[in-house]
Short mmCIF file of C-alpha atoms in Angstrom, two decimals:
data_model
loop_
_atom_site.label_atom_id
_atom_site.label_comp_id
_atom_site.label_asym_id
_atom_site.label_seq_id
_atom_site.Cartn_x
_atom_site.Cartn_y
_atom_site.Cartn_z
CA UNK A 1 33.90 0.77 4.69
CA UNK A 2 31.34 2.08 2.49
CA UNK A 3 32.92 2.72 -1.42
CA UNK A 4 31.82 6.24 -2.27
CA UNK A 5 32.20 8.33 -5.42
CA UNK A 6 33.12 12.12 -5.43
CA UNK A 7 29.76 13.03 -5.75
CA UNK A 8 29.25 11.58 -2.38
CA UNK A 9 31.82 12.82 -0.65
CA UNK A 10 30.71 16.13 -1.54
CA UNK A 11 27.43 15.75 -0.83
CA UNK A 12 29.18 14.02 2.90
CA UNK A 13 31.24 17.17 3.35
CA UNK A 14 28.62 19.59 3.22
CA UNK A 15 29.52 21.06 -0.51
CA UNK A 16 26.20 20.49 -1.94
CA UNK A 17 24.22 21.99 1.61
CA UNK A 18 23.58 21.20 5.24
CA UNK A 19 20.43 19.03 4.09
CA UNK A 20 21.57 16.83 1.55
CA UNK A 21 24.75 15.91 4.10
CA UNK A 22 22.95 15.13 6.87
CA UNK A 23 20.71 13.16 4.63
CA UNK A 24 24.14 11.70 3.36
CA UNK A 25 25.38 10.80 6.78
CA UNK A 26 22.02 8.89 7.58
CA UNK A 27 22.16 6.74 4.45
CA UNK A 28 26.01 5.64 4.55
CA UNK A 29 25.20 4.80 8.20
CA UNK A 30 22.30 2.71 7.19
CA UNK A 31 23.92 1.25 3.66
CA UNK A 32 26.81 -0.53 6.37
CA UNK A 33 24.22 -2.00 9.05
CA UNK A 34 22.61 -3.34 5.54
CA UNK A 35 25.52 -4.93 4.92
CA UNK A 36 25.84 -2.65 0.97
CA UNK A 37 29.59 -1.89 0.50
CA UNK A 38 28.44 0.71 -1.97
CA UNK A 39 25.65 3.33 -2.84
CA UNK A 40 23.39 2.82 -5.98
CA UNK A 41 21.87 5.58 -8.15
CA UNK A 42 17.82 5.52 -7.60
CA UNK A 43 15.46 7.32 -10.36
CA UNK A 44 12.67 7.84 -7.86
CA UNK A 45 11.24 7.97 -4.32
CA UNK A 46 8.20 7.28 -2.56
CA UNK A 47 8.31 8.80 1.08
CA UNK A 48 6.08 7.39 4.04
CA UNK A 49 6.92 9.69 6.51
CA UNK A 50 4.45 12.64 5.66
CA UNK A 51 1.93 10.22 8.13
CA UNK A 52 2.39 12.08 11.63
CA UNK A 53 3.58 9.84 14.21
CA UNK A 54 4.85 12.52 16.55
CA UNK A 55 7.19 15.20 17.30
CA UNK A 56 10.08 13.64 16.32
CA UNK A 57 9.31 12.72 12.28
CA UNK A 58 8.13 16.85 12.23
CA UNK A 59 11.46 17.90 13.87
CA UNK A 60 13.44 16.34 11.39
CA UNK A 61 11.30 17.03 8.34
CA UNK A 62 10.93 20.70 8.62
CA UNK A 63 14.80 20.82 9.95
CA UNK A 64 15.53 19.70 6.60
CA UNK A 65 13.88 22.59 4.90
CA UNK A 66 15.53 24.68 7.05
CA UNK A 67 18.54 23.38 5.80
CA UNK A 68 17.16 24.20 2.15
CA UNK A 69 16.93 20.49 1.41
CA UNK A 70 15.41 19.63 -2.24
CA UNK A 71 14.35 16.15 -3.57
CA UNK A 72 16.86 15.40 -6.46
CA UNK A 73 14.96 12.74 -7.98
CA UNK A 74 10.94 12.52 -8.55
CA UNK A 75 9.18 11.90 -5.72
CA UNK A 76 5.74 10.99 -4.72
CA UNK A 77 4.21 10.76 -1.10
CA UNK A 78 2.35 8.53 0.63
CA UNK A 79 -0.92 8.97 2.45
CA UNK A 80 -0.83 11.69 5.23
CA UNK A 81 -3.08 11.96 8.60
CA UNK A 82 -5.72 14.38 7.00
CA UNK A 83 -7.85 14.34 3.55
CA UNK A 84 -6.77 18.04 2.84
CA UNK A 85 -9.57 17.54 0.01
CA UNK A 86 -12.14 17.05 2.73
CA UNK A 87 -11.13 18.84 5.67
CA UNK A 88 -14.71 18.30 7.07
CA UNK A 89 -13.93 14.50 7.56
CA UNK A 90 -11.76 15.06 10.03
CA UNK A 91 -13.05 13.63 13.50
CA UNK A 92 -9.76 13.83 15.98
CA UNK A 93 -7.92 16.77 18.28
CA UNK A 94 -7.44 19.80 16.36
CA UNK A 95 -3.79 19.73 17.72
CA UNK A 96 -3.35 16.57 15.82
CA UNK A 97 -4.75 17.76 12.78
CA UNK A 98 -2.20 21.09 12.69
CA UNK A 99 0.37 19.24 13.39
CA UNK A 100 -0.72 16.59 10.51
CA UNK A 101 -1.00 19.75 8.28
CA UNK A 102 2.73 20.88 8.94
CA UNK A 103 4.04 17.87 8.31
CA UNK A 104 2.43 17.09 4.81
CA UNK A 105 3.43 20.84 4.33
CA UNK A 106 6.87 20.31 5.18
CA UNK A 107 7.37 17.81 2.72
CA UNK A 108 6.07 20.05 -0.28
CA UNK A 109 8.63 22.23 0.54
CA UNK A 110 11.13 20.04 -0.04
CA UNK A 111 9.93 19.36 -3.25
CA UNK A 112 7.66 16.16 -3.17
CA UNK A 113 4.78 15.82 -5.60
CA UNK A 114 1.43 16.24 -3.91
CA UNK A 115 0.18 12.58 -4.33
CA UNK A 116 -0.93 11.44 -0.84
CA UNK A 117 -1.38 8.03 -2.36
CA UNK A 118 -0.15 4.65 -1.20
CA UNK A 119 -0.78 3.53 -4.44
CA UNK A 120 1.67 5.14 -6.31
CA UNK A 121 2.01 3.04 -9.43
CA UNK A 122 -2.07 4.29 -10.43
CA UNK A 123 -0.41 7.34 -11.14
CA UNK A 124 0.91 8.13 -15.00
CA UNK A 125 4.67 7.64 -14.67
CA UNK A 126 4.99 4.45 -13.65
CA UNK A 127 7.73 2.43 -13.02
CA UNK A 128 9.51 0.27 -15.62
CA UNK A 129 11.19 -2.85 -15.08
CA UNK A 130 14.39 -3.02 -13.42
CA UNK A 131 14.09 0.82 -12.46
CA UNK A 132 15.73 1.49 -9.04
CA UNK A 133 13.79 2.97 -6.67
CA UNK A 134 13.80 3.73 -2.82
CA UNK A 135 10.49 3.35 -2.03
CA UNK A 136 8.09 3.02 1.26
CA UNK A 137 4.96 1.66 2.19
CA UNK A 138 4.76 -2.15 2.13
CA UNK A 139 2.04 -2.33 -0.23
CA UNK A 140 3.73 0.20 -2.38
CA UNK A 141 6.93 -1.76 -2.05
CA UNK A 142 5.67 -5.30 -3.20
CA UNK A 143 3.68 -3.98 -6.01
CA UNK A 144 6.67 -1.98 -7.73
CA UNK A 145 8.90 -5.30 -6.87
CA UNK A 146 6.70 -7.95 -8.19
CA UNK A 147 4.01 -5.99 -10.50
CA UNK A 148 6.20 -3.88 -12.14
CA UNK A 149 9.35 -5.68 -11.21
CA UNK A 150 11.13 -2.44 -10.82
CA UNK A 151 13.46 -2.94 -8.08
CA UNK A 152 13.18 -1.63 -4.01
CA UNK A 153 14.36 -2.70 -0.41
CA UNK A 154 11.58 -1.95 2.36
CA UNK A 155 12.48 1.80 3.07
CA UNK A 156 11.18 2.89 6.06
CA UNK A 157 10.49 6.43 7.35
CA UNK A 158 13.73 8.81 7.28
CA UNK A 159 16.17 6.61 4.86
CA UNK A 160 13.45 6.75 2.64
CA UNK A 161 13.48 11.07 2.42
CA UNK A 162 17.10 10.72 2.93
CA UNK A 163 17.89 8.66 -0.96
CA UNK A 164 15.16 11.13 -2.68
CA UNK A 165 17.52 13.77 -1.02
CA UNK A 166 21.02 12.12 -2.64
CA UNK A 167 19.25 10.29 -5.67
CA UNK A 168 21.49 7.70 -3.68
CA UNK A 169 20.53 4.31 -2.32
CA UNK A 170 22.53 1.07 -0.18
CA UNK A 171 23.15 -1.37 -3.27
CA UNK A 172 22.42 -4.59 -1.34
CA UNK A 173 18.90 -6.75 -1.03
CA UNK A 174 16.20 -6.32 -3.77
CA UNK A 175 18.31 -3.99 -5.70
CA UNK A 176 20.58 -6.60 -6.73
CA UNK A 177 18.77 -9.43 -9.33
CA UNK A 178 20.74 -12.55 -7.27
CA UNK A 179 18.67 -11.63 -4.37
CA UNK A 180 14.98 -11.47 -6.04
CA UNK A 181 14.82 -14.91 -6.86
CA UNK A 182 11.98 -16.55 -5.24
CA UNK A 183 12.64 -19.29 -1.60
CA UNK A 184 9.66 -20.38 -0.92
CA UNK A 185 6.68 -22.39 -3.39
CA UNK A 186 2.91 -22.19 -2.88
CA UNK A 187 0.95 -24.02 -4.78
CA UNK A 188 -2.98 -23.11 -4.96
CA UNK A 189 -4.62 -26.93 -5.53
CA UNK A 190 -8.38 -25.33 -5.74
CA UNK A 191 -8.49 -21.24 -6.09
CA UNK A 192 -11.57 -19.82 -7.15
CA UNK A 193 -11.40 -19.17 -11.12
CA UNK A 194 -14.36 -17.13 -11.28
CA UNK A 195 -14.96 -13.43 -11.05
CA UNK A 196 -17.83 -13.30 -8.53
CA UNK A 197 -16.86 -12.94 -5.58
CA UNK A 198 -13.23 -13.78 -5.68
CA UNK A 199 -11.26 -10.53 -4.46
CA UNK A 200 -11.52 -11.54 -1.00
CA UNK A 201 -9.59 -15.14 -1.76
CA UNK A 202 -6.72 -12.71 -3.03
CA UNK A 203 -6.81 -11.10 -0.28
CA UNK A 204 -6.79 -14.37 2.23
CA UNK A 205 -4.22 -15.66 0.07
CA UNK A 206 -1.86 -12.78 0.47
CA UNK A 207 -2.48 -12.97 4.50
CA UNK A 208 -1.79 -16.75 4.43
CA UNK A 209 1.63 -16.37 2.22
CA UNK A 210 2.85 -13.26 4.55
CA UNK A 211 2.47 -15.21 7.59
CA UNK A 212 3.96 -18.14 6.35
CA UNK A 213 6.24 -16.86 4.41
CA UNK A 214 7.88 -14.17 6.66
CA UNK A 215 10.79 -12.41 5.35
CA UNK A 216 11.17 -15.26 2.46
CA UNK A 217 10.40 -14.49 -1.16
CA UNK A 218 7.33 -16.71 -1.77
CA UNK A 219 6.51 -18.24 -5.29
CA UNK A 220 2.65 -18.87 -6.40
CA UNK A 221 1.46 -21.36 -8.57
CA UNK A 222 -1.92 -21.69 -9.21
CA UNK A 223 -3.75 -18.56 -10.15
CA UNK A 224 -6.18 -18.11 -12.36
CA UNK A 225 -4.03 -16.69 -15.52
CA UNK A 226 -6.91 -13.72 -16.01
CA UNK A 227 -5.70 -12.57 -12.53
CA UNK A 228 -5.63 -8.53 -12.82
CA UNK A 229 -3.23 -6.18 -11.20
CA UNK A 230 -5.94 -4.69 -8.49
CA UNK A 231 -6.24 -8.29 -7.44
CA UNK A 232 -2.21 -8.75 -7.25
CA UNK A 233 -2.82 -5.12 -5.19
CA UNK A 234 -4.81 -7.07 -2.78
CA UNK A 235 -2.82 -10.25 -2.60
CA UNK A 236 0.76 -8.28 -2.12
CA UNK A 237 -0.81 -5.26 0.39
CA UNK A 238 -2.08 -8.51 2.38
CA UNK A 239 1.24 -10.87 2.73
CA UNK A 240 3.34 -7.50 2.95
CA UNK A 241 0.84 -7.03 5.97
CA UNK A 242 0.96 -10.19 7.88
CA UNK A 243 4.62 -10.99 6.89
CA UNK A 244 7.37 -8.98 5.63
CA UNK A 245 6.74 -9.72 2.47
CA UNK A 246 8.61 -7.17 -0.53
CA UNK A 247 8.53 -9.30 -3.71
CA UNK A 248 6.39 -12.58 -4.63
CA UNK A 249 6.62 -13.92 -8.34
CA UNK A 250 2.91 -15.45 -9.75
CA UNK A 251 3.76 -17.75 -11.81
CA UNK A 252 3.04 -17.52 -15.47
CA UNK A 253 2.05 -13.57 -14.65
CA UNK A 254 4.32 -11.28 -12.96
CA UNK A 255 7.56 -10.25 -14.90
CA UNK A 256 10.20 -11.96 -13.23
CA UNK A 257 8.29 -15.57 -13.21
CA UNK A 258 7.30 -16.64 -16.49
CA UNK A 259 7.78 -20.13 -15.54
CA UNK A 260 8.75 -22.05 -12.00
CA UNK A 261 12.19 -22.55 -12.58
CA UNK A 262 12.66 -19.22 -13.78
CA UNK A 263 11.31 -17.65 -10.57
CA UNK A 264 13.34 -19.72 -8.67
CA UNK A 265 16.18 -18.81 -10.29
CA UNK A 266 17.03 -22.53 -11.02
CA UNK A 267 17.69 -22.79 -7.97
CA UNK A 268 16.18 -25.18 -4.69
CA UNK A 269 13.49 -23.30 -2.75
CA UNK A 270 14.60 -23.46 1.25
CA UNK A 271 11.66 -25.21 2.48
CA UNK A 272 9.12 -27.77 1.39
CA UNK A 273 6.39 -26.50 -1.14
CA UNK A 274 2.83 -25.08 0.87
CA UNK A 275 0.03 -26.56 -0.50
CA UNK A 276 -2.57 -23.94 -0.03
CA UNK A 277 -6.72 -25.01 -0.09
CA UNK A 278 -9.83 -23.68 -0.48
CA UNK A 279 -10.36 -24.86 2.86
CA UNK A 280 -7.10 -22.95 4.50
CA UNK A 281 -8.04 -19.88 2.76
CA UNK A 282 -11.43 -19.77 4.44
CA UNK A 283 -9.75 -20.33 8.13
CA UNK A 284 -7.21 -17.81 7.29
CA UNK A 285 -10.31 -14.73 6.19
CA UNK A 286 -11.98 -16.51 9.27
CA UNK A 287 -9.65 -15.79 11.75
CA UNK A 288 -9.97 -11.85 10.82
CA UNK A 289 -13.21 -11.97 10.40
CA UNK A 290 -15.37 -11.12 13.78
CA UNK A 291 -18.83 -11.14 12.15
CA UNK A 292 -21.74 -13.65 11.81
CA UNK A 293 -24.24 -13.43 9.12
CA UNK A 294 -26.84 -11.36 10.05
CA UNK A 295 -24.77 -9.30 12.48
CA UNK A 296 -25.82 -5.67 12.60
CA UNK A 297 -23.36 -3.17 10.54
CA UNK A 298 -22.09 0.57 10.81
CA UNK A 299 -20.16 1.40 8.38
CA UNK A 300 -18.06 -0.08 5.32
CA UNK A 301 -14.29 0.66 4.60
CA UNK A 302 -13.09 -0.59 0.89
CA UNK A 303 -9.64 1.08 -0.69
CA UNK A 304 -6.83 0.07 1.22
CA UNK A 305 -4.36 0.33 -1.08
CA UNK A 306 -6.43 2.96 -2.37
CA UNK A 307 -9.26 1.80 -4.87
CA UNK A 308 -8.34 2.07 -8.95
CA UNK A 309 -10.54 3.49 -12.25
CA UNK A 310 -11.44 -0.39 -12.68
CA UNK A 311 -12.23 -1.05 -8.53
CA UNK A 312 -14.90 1.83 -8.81
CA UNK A 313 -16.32 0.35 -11.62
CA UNK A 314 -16.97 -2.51 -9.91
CA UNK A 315 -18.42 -0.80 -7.49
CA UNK A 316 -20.74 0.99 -9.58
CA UNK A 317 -21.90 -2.50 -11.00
CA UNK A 318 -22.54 -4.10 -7.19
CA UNK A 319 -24.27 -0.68 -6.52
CA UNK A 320 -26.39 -1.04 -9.76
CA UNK A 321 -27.30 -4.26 -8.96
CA UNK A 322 -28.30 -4.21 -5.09
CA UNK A 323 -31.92 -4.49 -3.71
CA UNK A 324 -31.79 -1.40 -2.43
CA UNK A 325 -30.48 1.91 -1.39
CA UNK A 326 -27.28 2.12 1.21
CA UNK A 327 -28.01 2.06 4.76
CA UNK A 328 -24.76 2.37 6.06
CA UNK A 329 -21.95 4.42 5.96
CA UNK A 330 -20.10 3.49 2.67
CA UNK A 331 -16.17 4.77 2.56
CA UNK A 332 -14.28 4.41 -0.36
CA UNK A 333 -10.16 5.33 0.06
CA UNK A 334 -8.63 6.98 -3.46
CA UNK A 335 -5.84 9.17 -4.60
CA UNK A 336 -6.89 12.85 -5.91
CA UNK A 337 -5.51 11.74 -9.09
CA UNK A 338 -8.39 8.84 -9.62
CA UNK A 339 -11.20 11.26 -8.14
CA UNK A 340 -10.28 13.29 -10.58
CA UNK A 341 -11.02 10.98 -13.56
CA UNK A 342 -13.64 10.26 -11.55
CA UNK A 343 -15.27 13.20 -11.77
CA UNK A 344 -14.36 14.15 -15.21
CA UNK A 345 -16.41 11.16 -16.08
CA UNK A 346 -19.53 11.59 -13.94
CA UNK A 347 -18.45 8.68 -11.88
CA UNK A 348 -17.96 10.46 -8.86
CA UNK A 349 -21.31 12.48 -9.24
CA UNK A 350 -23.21 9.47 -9.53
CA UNK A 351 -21.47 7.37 -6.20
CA UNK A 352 -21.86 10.44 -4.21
CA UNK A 353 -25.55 10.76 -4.88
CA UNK A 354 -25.69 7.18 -4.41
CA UNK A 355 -24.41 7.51 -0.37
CA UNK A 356 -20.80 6.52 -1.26
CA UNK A 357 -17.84 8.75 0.60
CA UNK A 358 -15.13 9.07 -1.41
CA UNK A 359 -11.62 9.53 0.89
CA UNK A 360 -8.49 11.46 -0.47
CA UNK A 361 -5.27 11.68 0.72
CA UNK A 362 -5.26 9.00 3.48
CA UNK A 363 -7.26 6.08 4.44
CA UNK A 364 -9.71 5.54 7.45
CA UNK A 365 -7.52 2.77 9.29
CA UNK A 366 -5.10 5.62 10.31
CA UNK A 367 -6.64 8.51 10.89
CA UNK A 368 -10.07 9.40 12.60
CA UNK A 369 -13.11 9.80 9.83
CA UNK A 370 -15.24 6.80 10.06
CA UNK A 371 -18.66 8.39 12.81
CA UNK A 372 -19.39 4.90 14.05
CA UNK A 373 -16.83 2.92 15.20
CA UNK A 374 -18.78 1.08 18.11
CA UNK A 375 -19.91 -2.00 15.85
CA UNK A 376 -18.94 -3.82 13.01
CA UNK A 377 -17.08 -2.78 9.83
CA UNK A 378 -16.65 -4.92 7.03
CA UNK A 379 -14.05 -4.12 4.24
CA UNK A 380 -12.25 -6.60 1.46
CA UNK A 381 -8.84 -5.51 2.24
CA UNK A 382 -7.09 -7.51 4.03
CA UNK A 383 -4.29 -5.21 4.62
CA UNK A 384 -7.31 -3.15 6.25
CA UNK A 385 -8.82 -6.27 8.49
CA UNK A 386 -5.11 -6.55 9.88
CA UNK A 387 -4.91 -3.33 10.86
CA UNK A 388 -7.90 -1.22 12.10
CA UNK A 389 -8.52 -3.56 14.95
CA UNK A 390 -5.33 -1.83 17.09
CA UNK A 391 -5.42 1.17 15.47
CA UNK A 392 -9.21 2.39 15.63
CA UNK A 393 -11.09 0.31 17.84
CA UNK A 394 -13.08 -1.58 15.33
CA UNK A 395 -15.05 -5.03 15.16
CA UNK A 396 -14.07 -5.80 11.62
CA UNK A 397 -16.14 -8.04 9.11
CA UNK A 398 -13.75 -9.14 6.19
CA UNK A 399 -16.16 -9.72 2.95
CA UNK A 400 -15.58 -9.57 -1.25
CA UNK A 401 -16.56 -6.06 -2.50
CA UNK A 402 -20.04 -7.59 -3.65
CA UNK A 403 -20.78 -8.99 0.00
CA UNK A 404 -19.54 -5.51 1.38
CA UNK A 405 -22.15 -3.66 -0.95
CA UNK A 406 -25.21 -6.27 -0.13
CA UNK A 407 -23.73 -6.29 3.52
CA UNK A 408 -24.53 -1.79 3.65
CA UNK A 409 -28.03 -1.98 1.69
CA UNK A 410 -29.22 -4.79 4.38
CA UNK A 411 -27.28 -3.02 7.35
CA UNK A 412 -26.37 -6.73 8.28
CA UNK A 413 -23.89 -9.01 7.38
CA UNK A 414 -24.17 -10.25 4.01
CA UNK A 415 -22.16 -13.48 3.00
CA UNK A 416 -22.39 -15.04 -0.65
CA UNK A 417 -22.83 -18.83 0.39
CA UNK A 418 -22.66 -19.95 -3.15
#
């Protein structure tokens, strides 16, 4: 029997609207298969359903406006099916893409901010520690829990839209601090310390520690203490990816993990510490990898979670420094919000006029904007490499932002052998 307070009884019995109680009936459903005896205030929402699936997450979504349902807590979205920035990009049915367009819609109307981001914690108002939050999107998810140790379960579509419509969550999992302690060590004996090329080692890493890690909370010891937080993006969108990854603690760098013991919660990890190599990173970005170097290109995909101020920067200085012009397709995945600075600061101008695509609103693993997919793709994200396979029929090449950048001004596959 789930403990409820008046507020949720009224909201249960219809008092509040026909929205807010179905949205009620969902979550106390869900809080008692989770095992929660009781619902949790939540200060914000992130909501992955405005991605079109089908019929089904449309039906419920717009019957919820219907019902005059309203968000009672901030609440961003995640990417949708279409970059309503660049309609043009667009390449699937037109069916699809109204459909797509109702159901982004949909959630407007309930009162969701207009983010389309998966990377929610670029935006201003982030997160602070030990905020609750019912958030989706895996990437989203393990960044807020171990980044910004703010505190989230893995909400998927529908229970997600149902707590921004309470401000109500199950208080059980990675709500409750017992449960975030860490159950599993890795310890790095040789990661690469400097900057060159070493994005794409995050990303290996976080593949590695999601597939052995599963459902555990893994600990890291090991990396390089100048690690930044696009890198932790990487590493956490990767191992939330491969595993089910929600919260990791870095050692000596994220919140909750100042020290080993600490992370552990003085307690005994439940399985015998993973010694990770050099040499098991590379078979780990080798077994996504489907390229040779020297293999003819099509296209590059970098942003997934979408790329920050400080990733297009980077960009900018690979682009500066290549032998040439691009001679492939060059996407780049972003939120409105970081176009916009983009622009404001001439950024944007200049990657445009330099053959870069910059993609709002969604990313090109989900939804069809890439023109060549017959042939080899290469991207850094890992999350990415995992992915587009199944989902768009791609060859994928899995190389560091500077190899993807030397990779598209050769049109062949670029690897830094150094």
């Amino acid at each position: 029997m789930i403990e409820l307070t008046e507020t949720d009884w009224q909201l249960l019995r219809g008092e509040r609207g026909q929205a807010p109680a179905l949205a009620m009936r969902i979550l106390v459903r869900s809080a008692a298969l989770m095992g929660a005896s009781r619902l949790l205030n939540i200060e914000g929402a992130h909501i992955d359903g405005c991605l079109y699936h089908g019929q089904a997450s449309l039906d419920f979504v717009e019957r919820l406006v219907r019902d005059g349902g309203k968000v009672m807590v901030p609440t961003t979205l995640n990417v949708g099916s279409l970059d309503l920035m660049h309609p043009e990009l667009f390449r699937g049915d037109k069916a699809l893409q109204s459909q797509a367009q109702r159901l982004m819609d949909a959630h407007l109307a309930l009162g969701c901010e207009s983010t389309f981001t998966c990377a929610p914690y670029q935006l201003k108002n982030r997160p602070r520690p030990g905020q609750q939050l019912a958030w989706a999107e895996s990437n989203a998810i393990v960044f807020a829990n171990s980044v910004l140790g703010a505190r989230t379960n893995r909400y998927g579509d529908f229970i997600d839209l149902c707590a921004a419509l309470t401000g109500r969550a199950p208080d059980c999992g990675l709500h409750v601090a017992e449960n975030r302690y860490g159950q599993l060590v890795f310890a790095l004996a040789d990661f690469p310390s400097g900057r060159g090329s070493r994005d794409i080692w995050y990303a290996a890493l976080g593949l590695l520690v999601g597939q052995r890690a599963g459902g555990l909370i893994p600990v890291i010891t090991g990396l390089p203490p100048d690690t930044s937080e696009d890198e932790l993006k990487a590493l956490g969108a990767a191992a939330a990816s491969s595993g089910a990854v929600a919260l990791f603690h870095a050692v000596g760098i994220t919140p909750e993990a100042p020290n080993l013991a600490a992370a552990l919660g003085g307690r005994r990890p439940l399985a015998a510490t993973v010694v990770v190599t050099r040499d098991e990173l590379k078979s780990t970005r080798a077994a996504l990898n489907r390229a040779r170097a020297g293999d003819s290109l099509v296209a590059v995909s970098v942003g997934t979670p979408h790329f920050s101020v400080a990733e297009f920067a980077a960009l900018e200085h690979e682009l500066d420094a290549a032998p040439g012009p691009l001679r492939v397709d060059f996407y780049v995945n972003t939120s409105r919000f970081i176009l916009w600075q983009l622009e404001e600061s001439g950024a944007a101008q200049r990657l445009m006029r330099g053959g870069v695509q910059i993609v709002t609103d969604t990313c090109t693993y989900i939804t069809p904007i890439i023109r060549h997919t017959r042939g080899l793709v290469m991207t850094n994200s890992g999350k990415w490499a995992h992915y587009a396979p199944a989902n768009i029929g791609v060859e994928v090449a899995f190389g560091s932002l500077r190899e993807c950048v030397q990779s598209a001004v050769r049109g062949k596959v670029w690897f830094d052998e150094r």
